[in-house]
mmCIF file of C-alpha atoms in Angstrom:
data_model
loop_
_atom_site.group_PDB
_atom_site.id
_atom_site.type_symbol
_atom_site.label_atom_id
_atom_site.label_comp_id
_atom_site.label_asym_id
_atom_site.label_seq_id
_atom_site.Cartn_x
_atom_site.Cartn_y
_atom_site.Cartn_z
ATOM 1 C CA MET W 1 0.281 3.146 -16.261
ATOM 2 C CA PHE W 2 -3.595 3.252 -17.247
ATOM 3 C CA SER W 3 -4.942 6.463 -17.534
ATOM 4 C CA SER W 4 -7.898 5.763 -19.844
ATOM 5 C CA ILE W 5 -11.058 3.391 -19.219
ATOM 6 C CA ASP W 6 -10.566 2.169 -23.024
ATOM 7 C CA SER W 7 -7.734 0.169 -22.202
ATOM 8 C CA LEU W 8 -8.799 -1.575 -18.766
ATOM 9 C CA THR W 9 -10.926 -4.505 -18.198
ATOM 10 C CA PRO W 10 -12.371 -4.887 -14.674
ATOM 11 C CA GLU W 11 -9.806 -7.622 -14.075
ATOM 12 C CA GLN W 12 -6.755 -5.307 -14.567
ATOM 13 C CA VAL W 13 -8.287 -2.999 -12.219
ATOM 14 C CA ALA W 14 -8.798 -5.455 -9.413
ATOM 15 C CA ARG W 15 -5.341 -6.665 -9.969
ATOM 16 C CA THR W 16 -4.086 -2.834 -9.270
ATOM 17 C CA ILE W 17 -5.672 -2.756 -5.913
ATOM 18 C CA ASP W 18 -4.431 -3.740 -2.413
ATOM 19 C CA HIS W 19 -7.739 -4.213 -0.468
ATOM 20 C CA ALA W 20 -7.654 -2.845 3.055
ATOM 21 C CA LEU W 21 -9.207 -4.408 5.957
ATOM 22 C CA LEU W 22 -7.225 -2.444 8.643
ATOM 23 C CA ARG W 23 -10.467 -0.933 10.812
ATOM 24 C CA PRO W 24 -9.523 -1.310 14.541
ATOM 25 C CA ASP W 25 -13.046 -2.682 15.204
ATOM 26 C CA MET W 26 -13.359 -5.338 12.234
ATOM 27 C CA THR W 27 -14.167 -8.590 13.416
ATOM 28 C CA THR W 28 -12.728 -12.056 12.446
ATOM 29 C CA GLU W 29 -15.727 -12.755 10.613
ATOM 30 C CA GLU W 30 -15.447 -9.690 8.485
ATOM 31 C CA VAL W 31 -11.548 -10.441 7.929
ATOM 32 C CA ILE W 32 -12.339 -13.607 6.599
ATOM 33 C CA THR W 33 -15.178 -12.365 4.446
ATOM 34 C CA GLY W 34 -12.832 -9.471 3.025
ATOM 35 C CA CYS W 35 -10.376 -11.876 2.357
ATOM 36 C CA GLN W 36 -12.955 -14.074 0.329
ATOM 37 C CA LEU W 37 -13.837 -11.027 -1.744
ATOM 38 C CA CYS W 38 -10.192 -10.615 -2.578
ATOM 39 C CA ALA W 39 -10.214 -14.222 -3.628
ATOM 40 C CA LYS W 40 -13.304 -13.444 -5.639
ATOM 41 C CA TYR W 41 -12.270 -10.298 -7.440
ATOM 42 C CA GLN W 42 -8.527 -11.369 -7.553
ATOM 43 C CA THR W 43 -6.972 -8.149 -6.072
ATOM 44 C CA ALA W 44 -3.556 -7.766 -6.041
ATOM 45 C CA SER W 45 -3.152 -8.334 -2.256
ATOM 46 C CA VAL W 46 -5.170 -7.975 0.956
ATOM 47 C CA CYS W 47 -3.683 -5.508 3.617
ATOM 48 C CA VAL W 48 -4.640 -6.782 7.096
ATOM 49 C CA ARG W 49 -3.732 -5.973 10.497
ATOM 50 C CA PRO W 50 -0.602 -7.781 12.035
ATOM 51 C CA CYS W 51 -2.922 -9.780 14.159
ATOM 52 C CA ASP W 52 -4.788 -11.180 11.106
ATOM 53 C CA VAL W 53 -2.018 -12.181 8.755
ATOM 54 C CA ALA W 54 -1.997 -15.817 9.703
ATOM 55 C CA LEU W 55 -5.811 -16.014 9.336
ATOM 56 C CA ALA W 56 -5.679 -14.367 5.981
ATOM 57 C CA ALA W 57 -2.630 -16.505 4.664
ATOM 58 C CA SER W 58 -5.064 -19.443 5.688
ATOM 59 C CA VAL W 59 -8.048 -18.069 3.794
ATOM 60 C CA LEU W 60 -5.831 -16.948 0.737
ATOM 61 C CA LYS W 61 -3.402 -20.207 0.552
ATOM 62 C CA ASP W 62 -4.792 -21.473 -2.767
ATOM 63 C CA THR W 63 -4.950 -17.890 -4.734
ATOM 64 C CA ALA W 64 -2.687 -15.565 -6.081
ATOM 65 C CA VAL W 65 -3.785 -12.966 -3.911
ATOM 66 C CA GLN W 66 -0.898 -11.611 -1.796
ATOM 67 C CA VAL W 67 -1.119 -11.015 1.999
ATOM 68 C CA GLY W 68 0.139 -7.880 3.076
ATOM 69 C CA THR W 69 0.077 -5.992 6.520
ATOM 70 C CA VAL W 70 1.303 -2.680 8.208
ATOM 71 C CA ILE W 71 4.191 -2.127 10.270
ATOM 72 C CA GLY W 72 4.509 0.567 12.783
ATOM 73 C CA PHE W 73 1.014 1.801 11.987
ATOM 74 C CA PRO W 74 -0.531 4.102 11.938
ATOM 75 C CA HIS W 75 2.046 6.444 13.728
ATOM 76 C CA GLY W 76 5.618 5.099 12.427
ATOM 77 C CA THR W 77 6.648 5.780 15.992
ATOM 78 C CA THR W 78 7.748 2.424 16.875
ATOM 79 C CA SER W 79 11.235 1.892 17.552
ATOM 80 C CA THR W 80 13.231 0.032 14.572
ATOM 81 C CA GLN W 81 14.071 -2.872 16.262
ATOM 82 C CA ALA W 82 10.319 -3.317 17.187
ATOM 83 C CA LYS W 83 9.463 -2.582 13.425
ATOM 84 C CA VAL W 84 12.034 -5.491 12.340
ATOM 85 C CA ALA W 85 10.369 -7.693 14.839
ATOM 86 C CA GLU W 86 7.012 -7.058 13.750
ATOM 87 C CA SER W 87 8.385 -7.426 10.032
ATOM 88 C CA LEU W 88 9.951 -10.815 10.610
ATOM 89 C CA GLN W 89 6.682 -12.038 12.583
ATOM 90 C CA ALA W 90 4.410 -11.056 9.714
ATOM 91 C CA LEU W 91 6.726 -12.918 7.296
ATOM 92 C CA ASP W 92 6.468 -15.993 9.730
ATOM 93 C CA ASP W 93 2.734 -15.604 9.562
ATOM 94 C CA GLY W 94 2.670 -15.574 6.013
ATOM 95 C CA ALA W 95 2.878 -11.936 4.775
ATOM 96 C CA THR W 96 4.623 -11.464 1.598
ATOM 97 C CA GLU W 97 4.173 -7.427 1.611
ATOM 98 C CA LEU W 98 4.609 -4.882 4.174
ATOM 99 C CA ASP W 99 3.551 -1.187 4.201
ATOM 100 C CA MET W 100 5.717 0.381 6.869
ATOM 101 C CA VAL W 101 5.158 3.805 8.248
ATOM 102 C CA LEU W 102 8.199 6.022 8.468
ATOM 103 C CA ASN W 103 9.109 7.926 11.465
ATOM 104 C CA ILE W 104 7.188 11.215 10.900
ATOM 105 C CA GLY W 105 8.561 13.082 13.954
ATOM 106 C CA ARG W 106 12.180 12.251 13.166
ATOM 107 C CA LEU W 107 11.728 13.104 9.413
ATOM 108 C CA LYS W 108 10.263 16.740 10.572
ATOM 109 C CA SER W 109 12.970 17.002 13.009
ATOM 110 C CA GLY W 110 15.404 16.926 10.123
ATOM 111 C CA ASP W 111 16.958 13.474 11.334
ATOM 112 C CA LEU W 112 17.351 12.056 7.976
ATOM 113 C CA THR W 113 19.753 9.475 8.816
ATOM 114 C CA PHE W 114 17.524 8.137 11.401
ATOM 115 C CA VAL W 115 14.627 7.998 8.760
ATOM 116 C CA GLN W 116 16.630 6.211 6.337
ATOM 117 C CA GLN W 117 18.378 3.665 8.646
ATOM 118 C CA ASP W 118 14.793 2.775 10.199
ATOM 119 C CA ILE W 119 13.848 2.106 6.587
ATOM 120 C CA HIS W 120 16.619 0.157 5.693
ATOM 121 C CA GLU W 121 16.811 -2.198 8.664
ATOM 122 C CA VAL W 122 13.304 -3.284 8.076
ATOM 123 C CA VAL W 123 13.821 -3.773 4.315
ATOM 124 C CA GLN W 124 17.297 -5.586 4.872
ATOM 125 C CA ALA W 125 15.535 -7.956 7.579
ATOM 126 C CA ALA W 126 12.799 -8.409 5.599
ATOM 127 C CA LYS W 127 14.502 -9.337 2.162
ATOM 128 C CA HIS W 128 16.848 -11.316 4.004
ATOM 129 C CA LYS W 129 14.204 -13.754 5.229
ATOM 130 C CA LEU W 130 12.016 -13.622 2.058
ATOM 131 C CA ALA W 131 13.869 -12.121 -0.991
ATOM 132 C CA GLU W 132 10.742 -11.569 -3.017
ATOM 133 C CA CYS W 133 9.234 -9.370 0.052
ATOM 134 C CA CYS W 134 7.851 -6.011 -1.059
ATOM 135 C CA VAL W 135 8.336 -3.350 1.440
ATOM 136 C CA LYS W 136 6.451 -0.134 0.965
ATOM 137 C CA VAL W 137 7.014 2.999 2.870
ATOM 138 C CA ILE W 138 3.893 5.243 4.010
ATOM 139 C CA LEU W 139 4.879 8.563 4.073
ATOM 140 C CA GLU W 140 1.649 10.257 5.390
ATOM 141 C CA CYS W 141 1.737 13.244 3.029
ATOM 142 C CA SER W 142 -1.025 15.044 4.757
ATOM 143 C CA LEU W 143 1.442 15.888 7.485
ATOM 144 C CA LEU W 144 4.466 17.104 5.660
ATOM 145 C CA THR W 145 5.515 19.813 3.455
ATOM 146 C CA ASP W 146 6.636 19.197 -0.083
ATOM 147 C CA ASP W 147 10.125 19.261 0.968
ATOM 148 C CA GLU W 148 9.522 16.785 3.471
ATOM 149 C CA LYS W 149 7.873 14.261 1.236
ATOM 150 C CA LEU W 150 10.912 14.790 -1.382
ATOM 151 C CA LEU W 151 13.309 14.013 1.426
ATOM 152 C CA ALA W 152 11.034 11.007 2.611
ATOM 153 C CA CYS W 153 11.121 9.891 -0.944
ATOM 154 C CA LYS W 154 14.727 9.817 -1.044
ATOM 155 C CA ALA W 155 15.582 7.952 2.193
ATOM 156 C CA ALA W 156 13.142 5.463 1.159
ATOM 157 C CA GLN W 157 14.595 4.732 -2.355
ATOM 158 C CA ASP W 158 18.121 5.161 -1.021
ATOM 159 C CA ALA W 159 17.136 2.563 1.768
ATOM 160 C CA GLY W 160 15.934 -0.009 -0.735
ATOM 161 C CA ALA W 161 12.475 0.295 -0.440
ATOM 162 C CA ASP W 162 10.098 -1.007 -3.404
ATOM 163 C CA TYR W 163 7.445 1.367 -3.050
ATOM 164 C CA VAL W 164 6.745 5.017 -1.643
ATOM 165 C CA LYS W 165 3.051 5.079 -0.504
ATOM 166 C CA THR W 166 0.902 8.236 0.186
ATOM 167 C CA SER W 167 -0.982 7.796 3.220
ATOM 168 C CA THR W 168 -2.178 5.309 6.176
ATOM 169 C CA GLY W 169 -5.870 6.454 5.548
ATOM 170 C CA PHE W 170 -5.867 7.172 9.441
ATOM 171 C CA SER W 171 -4.821 10.684 9.387
ATOM 172 C CA THR W 172 -6.100 14.171 8.190
ATOM 173 C CA GLY W 173 -5.917 13.354 4.497
ATOM 174 C CA GLY W 174 -5.293 10.707 1.755
ATOM 175 C CA ALA W 175 -3.863 10.325 -1.681
ATOM 176 C CA THR W 176 -3.792 13.630 -4.022
ATOM 177 C CA VAL W 177 -3.085 13.946 -7.636
ATOM 178 C CA ALA W 178 -0.259 16.790 -6.535
ATOM 179 C CA ASP W 179 1.319 14.369 -4.057
ATOM 180 C CA LEU W 180 1.426 11.422 -6.467
ATOM 181 C CA LYS W 181 3.026 13.466 -9.193
ATOM 182 C CA LEU W 182 5.512 14.825 -6.769
ATOM 183 C CA MET W 183 6.287 11.296 -5.378
ATOM 184 C CA ARG W 184 6.595 9.951 -8.938
ATOM 185 C CA GLY W 185 8.788 12.796 -10.411
ATOM 186 C CA CYS W 186 11.511 12.414 -7.467
ATOM 187 C CA THR W 187 11.581 8.838 -7.491
ATOM 188 C CA ASP W 188 13.525 6.156 -10.058
ATOM 189 C CA PRO W 189 10.585 4.587 -11.699
ATOM 190 C CA GLU W 190 13.109 1.543 -12.119
ATOM 191 C CA ARG W 191 13.545 1.364 -8.616
ATOM 192 C CA VAL W 192 10.533 2.466 -7.019
ATOM 193 C CA HIS W 193 7.147 2.365 -7.411
ATOM 194 C CA VAL W 194 4.175 4.524 -6.171
ATOM 195 C CA LYS W 195 1.280 3.437 -4.117
ATOM 196 C CA ALA W 196 -1.822 5.666 -3.548
ATOM 197 C CA SER W 197 -3.943 5.392 -0.445
ATOM 198 C CA GLY W 198 -6.321 7.112 1.559
ATOM 199 C CA GLY W 199 -9.927 8.191 0.194
ATOM 200 C CA ILE W 200 -10.134 6.399 -3.060
ATOM 201 C CA ARG W 201 -13.669 5.137 -3.529
ATOM 202 C CA THR W 202 -14.568 5.433 -7.234
ATOM 203 C CA LEU W 203 -13.228 4.418 -10.412
ATOM 204 C CA ASP W 204 -12.613 7.996 -11.504
ATOM 205 C CA ASP W 205 -10.601 8.357 -8.187
ATOM 206 C CA LEU W 206 -8.449 5.322 -9.277
ATOM 207 C CA LEU W 207 -7.978 6.543 -12.635
ATOM 208 C CA ALA W 208 -6.760 9.676 -11.746
ATOM 209 C CA CYS W 209 -4.383 8.124 -9.376
ATOM 210 C CA PHE W 210 -2.811 6.213 -12.289
ATOM 211 C CA GLN W 211 -2.568 9.158 -14.593
ATOM 212 C CA ALA W 212 -0.557 10.968 -11.752
ATOM 213 C CA GLY W 213 1.972 8.075 -11.594
ATOM 214 C CA ALA W 214 0.397 5.383 -9.148
ATOM 215 C CA ASP W 215 1.162 1.966 -9.957
ATOM 216 C CA ARG W 216 -0.758 0.358 -6.927
ATOM 217 C CA ILE W 217 -3.802 1.400 -5.243
ATOM 218 C CA GLY W 218 -4.788 1.200 -1.624
ATOM 219 C CA ALA W 219 -8.725 0.839 -0.933
ATOM 220 C CA SER W 220 -11.344 -0.560 0.571
ATOM 221 C CA ALA W 221 -14.105 0.279 -1.747
ATOM 222 C CA THR W 222 -12.769 -2.476 -4.254
ATOM 223 C CA VAL W 223 -16.500 -3.814 -4.856
ATOM 224 C CA ALA W 224 -17.933 -0.719 -5.786
ATOM 225 C CA ILE W 225 -14.501 0.351 -7.876
ATOM 226 C CA VAL W 226 -14.550 -2.825 -9.891
ATOM 227 C CA ASP W 227 -18.120 -3.082 -10.320
ATOM 228 C CA GLU W 228 -18.308 0.255 -11.713
ATOM 229 C CA MET W 229 -15.678 -0.582 -14.169
ATOM 230 C CA ARG W 230 -18.147 -3.676 -15.148
ATOM 231 C CA ALA W 231 -21.056 -1.440 -15.426
ATOM 232 C CA ARG W 232 -19.119 1.262 -17.715
ATOM 233 C CA LYS W 233 -17.858 -1.670 -20.008
ATOM 234 C CA VAL W 234 -21.490 -2.908 -20.431
ATOM 235 C CA PRO W 235 -22.469 -1.648 -24.133
ATOM 236 C CA ASP W 236 -24.961 0.846 -24.310
ATOM 237 C CA ALA W 237 -28.503 -0.992 -25.185
ATOM 238 C CA ALA W 238 -29.909 2.041 -27.213
#
C-alpha cells in the first residue's frame, strides 16, 4: 500500500486505522470520547469491547466509521460455540467487523482441523447474518514459530476470513516487519488482507507496516499518528 509520506494525506492515514478502545479498565465516558474521536478523524473503524458495541454504534450511527469488536479475546480459548454466539450478539448490537482470536493452543498442538473449523464457523455464521461483515483472524504472532504463523494464515484463508492480524496488543509482543512480510507473502492478496496491530505508536511505525504489506492498522495512538502526518505536511516556513 503506502510506503512514502509523499503519497499520503492525513485523511488517508486516518482511513487506514482501526482505533482501539480495548483496555479492561476503560470507562463508559472514555469509550464515548474515543468514538467521538473516530468520528472527528474519520478512522476506518473503532474496535471496542463486546460490551460496548451497542454504545459505539449509537455514537457513530451517522458517520462512515465502522464498528468492530473482538471475539474470543484475548486468548482465543473460548469454545467455537461461544465465539459464534459472541459474534452474532455483536452483529445484533451493531458491529460490522469482528476481530477473532484463533485457538493458539490447538494450533501449537498441531490440530489444524480444529483451528480452521473454529474460524470457519465464525465466518460462516457472521456472513450468513451480515454478508458484508469483515472477519479478521488474530494470530498472536509473538507466541508462534514462523511455521505456525504460516499454518495459521493458511487456515484463516481456507476458512474464508477477510484478514489475518498480527496481535491482540495484550500479549508478549506486537506487529513486526518480519511477521507482516511473512503473512503477506503466504496469503493471496486477492482474498486476504493483512492487519498490523500492537505497538504502532508513530507515523513511522505505520509507514513501516504498510511497506511490509499491511492494509489496515490497529492502534490507540491515532491522534498522535495523524497529527504527526499533518505536521510533516506543513511547508517549511524557511
